[in-house]
Amino acid sequence: MGLVQKVVFFMVLAVLYVSSSMAEVYKVGDYSGWTNQNMPDYKKWSASKDFKVGDSIVFEYSPQNHSVVQVSYEDYKKCNSSSPMKTFISGKDTIPIKRKVHLFFICGVSDNCGKGQKVDIRVVTGDTPATQNPPSVSAPAPSANNAVSISKGHIGKFGFVILAVVAAITY
Ligand SMILES: *[C@@H]1O[C@H](CO)[C@@H](O)[C@H](O)[C@H]1NC(C)=O
Ligand SMILES: *[C@@H]1O[C@H](CO)[C@@H](O)[C@H](O)[C@H]1NC(C)=O
């Protein structure tokens, strides 16, 4: 590959990397929203997503007919909304994902939960917030070939793009 092609190739990789790690907003149930009419398979919906710290989930529903109750895992299993951790009733509730957690939500209206209107959000990836983990740059590696091996998160996304270009030019 010529230099230009290499630069372009690494730029494309870098852009893919950056966009794959951007914050997403997920609407629970996609176009169906939070409902018991033609109820989406919320388990399947949630399993198909890769929730990260920084993403948000949005529940959209008719507030006369539904609610969103955040509960413990035990209460999620039993559909017990009598001791909620949080209750949302606006009809359009955005819940930011702030850390790696496993969140459980059920509908608090009649027996909707028992019929399947419940969802668990498992957050498995995400950097710890920068404030808790001050940026540090590792000492330069002795070998020239290792000069660009810097773990992601230390330098940040734009740093990664620059590194990719440098890598393309170097190799
Ligand atoms: C929502 O509730 C209202 C009154 O409580 C009812 O008339 C309506 O049919 C319900 N809509 C749906 C989509 O269930
Ligand atoms: C639901 O939770 C409440 C409070 O934690 C508890 O008193 C009640 O027994 C639970 N109900 C069921 C059916 O588990």
Coordinates of C-alpha atoms and ligand atoms in Angstrom, one line a residue:
M1 CA 0.0 0.0 0.0
G2 CA 1.2 3.5 -0.7
L3 CA 1.4 6.1 2.0
V4 CA -1.9 7.8 1.0
Q5 CA -3.8 4.5 1.0
K6 CA -2.3 3.6 4.4
V7 CA -3.3 7.0 5.9
V8 CA -6.9 6.6 4.5
F9 CA -7.1 3.0 5.7
F10 CA -6.0 3.9 9.2
M11 CA -8.3 7.0 9.2
V12 CA -11.3 4.8 8.4
L13 CA -10.4 2.4 11.2
A14 CA -10.0 5.4 13.6
V15 CA -13.4 6.8 12.6
L16 CA -15.0 3.4 13.0
Y17 CA -13.4 3.1 16.4
V18 CA -14.6 6.5 17.5
S19 CA -18.2 6.1 16.2
S20 CA -18.5 2.7 17.8
S21 CA -17.7 4.2 21.2
M22 CA -20.0 7.2 20.9
A23 CA -22.9 7.6 23.3
E24 CA -26.1 6.0 22.1
V25 CA -29.7 6.7 23.0
Y26 CA -31.7 3.5 23.0
K27 CA -35.5 3.6 22.8
V28 CA -36.8 0.6 24.8
G29 CA -38.8 -1.6 22.5
D30 CA -37.6 0.4 19.5
Y31 CA -40.6 1.7 17.5
S32 CA -43.1 -0.1 19.7
G33 CA -41.9 1.7 22.8
W34 CA -43.0 0.6 26.3
T35 CA -46.3 -1.2 25.9
N36 CA -48.3 -4.3 26.4
Q37 CA -50.1 -4.0 23.0
N38 CA -48.3 -6.3 20.6
M39 CA -45.7 -6.4 23.3
P40 CA -42.1 -6.5 22.0
D41 CA -39.9 -9.2 23.5
Y42 CA -38.0 -6.9 25.9
K43 CA -35.6 -9.6 26.8
K44 CA -34.6 -10.1 23.3
W45 CA -34.5 -6.4 22.7
S46 CA -32.2 -5.8 25.6
A47 CA -29.9 -8.8 24.7
S48 CA -29.4 -7.4 21.2
K49 CA -27.9 -4.1 22.5
D50 CA -24.5 -3.4 23.8
F51 CA -25.1 -0.9 26.6
K52 CA -22.2 1.3 27.6
V53 CA -21.5 3.9 30.3
G54 CA -22.6 7.2 28.7
D55 CA -25.5 5.7 26.8
S56 CA -29.1 6.5 27.7
I57 CA -32.3 4.5 27.5
V58 CA -35.7 6.1 26.8
F59 CA -39.0 4.7 27.8
E60 CA -41.9 6.0 25.7
Y61 CA -45.4 5.1 26.6
S62 CA -48.9 6.4 27.3
P63 CA -48.7 7.5 31.0
Q64 CA -52.4 6.7 31.6
N65 CA -51.6 3.0 30.8
H66 CA -48.1 2.4 31.9
S67 CA -45.3 3.4 34.2
V68 CA -41.6 2.6 34.6
V69 CA -40.6 1.3 38.0
Q70 CA -36.9 0.6 38.7
V71 CA -36.7 -2.3 41.1
S72 CA -34.2 -4.8 42.6
Y73 CA -33.5 -8.1 40.8
E74 CA -35.7 -9.9 43.3
D75 CA -38.6 -7.6 42.7
Y76 CA -38.0 -7.8 39.0
K77 CA -38.4 -11.5 39.1
K78 CA -41.6 -11.3 41.2
C79 CA -43.0 -8.2 39.4
N80 CA -43.3 -6.6 42.7
S81 CA -43.5 -2.8 42.4
S82 CA -44.3 -2.1 46.1
S83 CA -40.8 -1.0 47.0
P84 CA -39.5 0.9 44.0
M85 CA -36.0 2.3 43.8
K86 CA -37.3 4.9 41.4
T87 CA -40.6 5.5 39.6
F88 CA -41.1 7.3 36.3
I89 CA -44.5 8.4 35.1
S90 CA -44.0 11.1 32.5
G91 CA -44.6 9.0 29.4
K92 CA -41.1 9.9 28.0
D93 CA -38.4 9.1 30.5
T94 CA -34.7 9.2 29.7
I95 CA -32.4 7.3 32.0
P96 CA -28.7 8.0 31.6
I97 CA -26.4 5.1 32.2
K98 CA -23.7 6.4 34.5
R99 CA -21.8 3.3 35.5
K100 CA -21.5 -0.4 34.9
V101 CA -24.6 -1.7 36.5
H102 CA -27.5 -4.1 35.9
L103 CA -30.7 -2.2 35.9
F104 CA -34.2 -3.7 36.3
F105 CA -37.4 -2.0 35.2
I106 CA -41.0 -3.2 35.3
C107 CA -44.3 -1.6 34.4
G108 CA -46.1 -0.7 37.6
V109 CA -49.7 -0.7 36.2
S110 CA -52.0 -3.7 36.7
D111 CA -50.4 -7.0 35.8
N112 CA -48.5 -5.7 32.8
C113 CA -45.2 -6.9 34.2
G114 CA -46.5 -10.4 34.8
K115 CA -47.5 -10.5 31.1
G116 CA -43.9 -9.6 30.2
Q117 CA -43.6 -5.8 30.3
K118 CA -40.3 -5.8 32.1
V119 CA -36.7 -5.2 30.9
D120 CA -33.3 -5.6 32.3
I121 CA -30.4 -3.4 31.1
R122 CA -27.0 -5.0 31.6
V123 CA -24.1 -2.5 31.2
V124 CA -20.9 -4.4 30.6
T125 CA -18.7 -1.9 28.9
G126 CA -17.6 1.7 29.6
D127 CA -14.6 3.6 30.9
T128 CA -14.7 4.7 34.4
P129 CA -15.5 8.4 34.5
A130 CA -12.3 10.5 33.9
T131 CA -12.7 12.3 37.2
Q132 CA -12.2 9.1 39.1
N133 CA -9.3 8.0 37.0
P134 CA -7.0 10.9 36.1
P135 CA -5.4 10.5 32.7
S136 CA -1.9 9.0 32.7
V137 CA 0.4 8.4 29.9
S138 CA 2.6 5.3 30.0
A139 CA 6.3 5.7 29.8
P140 CA 7.7 5.5 26.3
A141 CA 8.4 1.9 25.2
P142 CA 12.0 1.2 24.4
S143 CA 11.3 -0.4 21.0
A144 CA 10.3 1.9 18.2
N145 CA 7.7 -0.6 17.1
N146 CA 5.9 -0.3 20.4
A147 CA 5.9 3.4 20.4
V148 CA 2.3 3.7 19.5
S149 CA 1.0 1.0 21.8
I150 CA -1.1 3.1 24.2
S151 CA -4.2 1.7 25.8
K152 CA -7.4 3.4 24.8
G153 CA -9.0 5.7 27.4
H154 CA -5.6 7.2 28.4
I155 CA -5.3 9.4 25.5
G156 CA -8.9 9.9 24.4
K157 CA -10.6 9.5 21.1
F158 CA -8.9 12.3 19.2
G159 CA -5.6 11.1 20.4
F160 CA -6.4 7.8 19.0
V161 CA -7.1 9.3 15.6
I162 CA -3.8 11.1 15.6
L163 CA -2.0 8.0 16.7
A164 CA -3.7 6.1 13.8
V165 CA -2.4 8.6 11.3
V166 CA 1.1 8.5 12.9
A167 CA 1.0 4.7 12.8
A168 CA 0.0 4.8 9.1
I169 CA 2.9 7.1 8.3
T170 CA 5.4 5.2 10.4
Y171 CA 4.7 1.7 9.0
Ligands
LIG1 C1 -55.2 3.6 28.0 O1 -56.1 3.8 29.1 C2 -57.3 4.5 28.7 C3 -58.0 4.8 30.0 O2 -57.4 4.4 31.2 C4 -58.1 3.6 27.8 O3 -59.3 4.2 27.4 C5 -57.2 3.3 26.6 O4 -57.9 2.3 25.8 C6 -55.9 2.7 27.0 N1 -55.1 2.6 25.8 C7 -54.3 1.6 25.5 C8 -53.5 1.7 24.3 O5 -54.3 0.6 26.2
LIG2 C1 -43.4 -7.2 47.6 O1 -42.5 -6.4 48.3 C2 -43.0 -6.0 49.6 C3 -41.9 -5.0 50.2 O2 -40.6 -5.4 49.9 C4 -43.2 -7.2 50.5 O3 -43.7 -6.8 51.7 C5 -44.2 -8.1 49.8 O4 -44.3 -9.3 50.5 C6 -43.7 -8.5 48.4 N1 -44.8 -9.2 47.7 C7 -44.5 -10.4 47.0 C8 -45.7 -11.0 46.3 O5 -43.4 -10.9 47.0

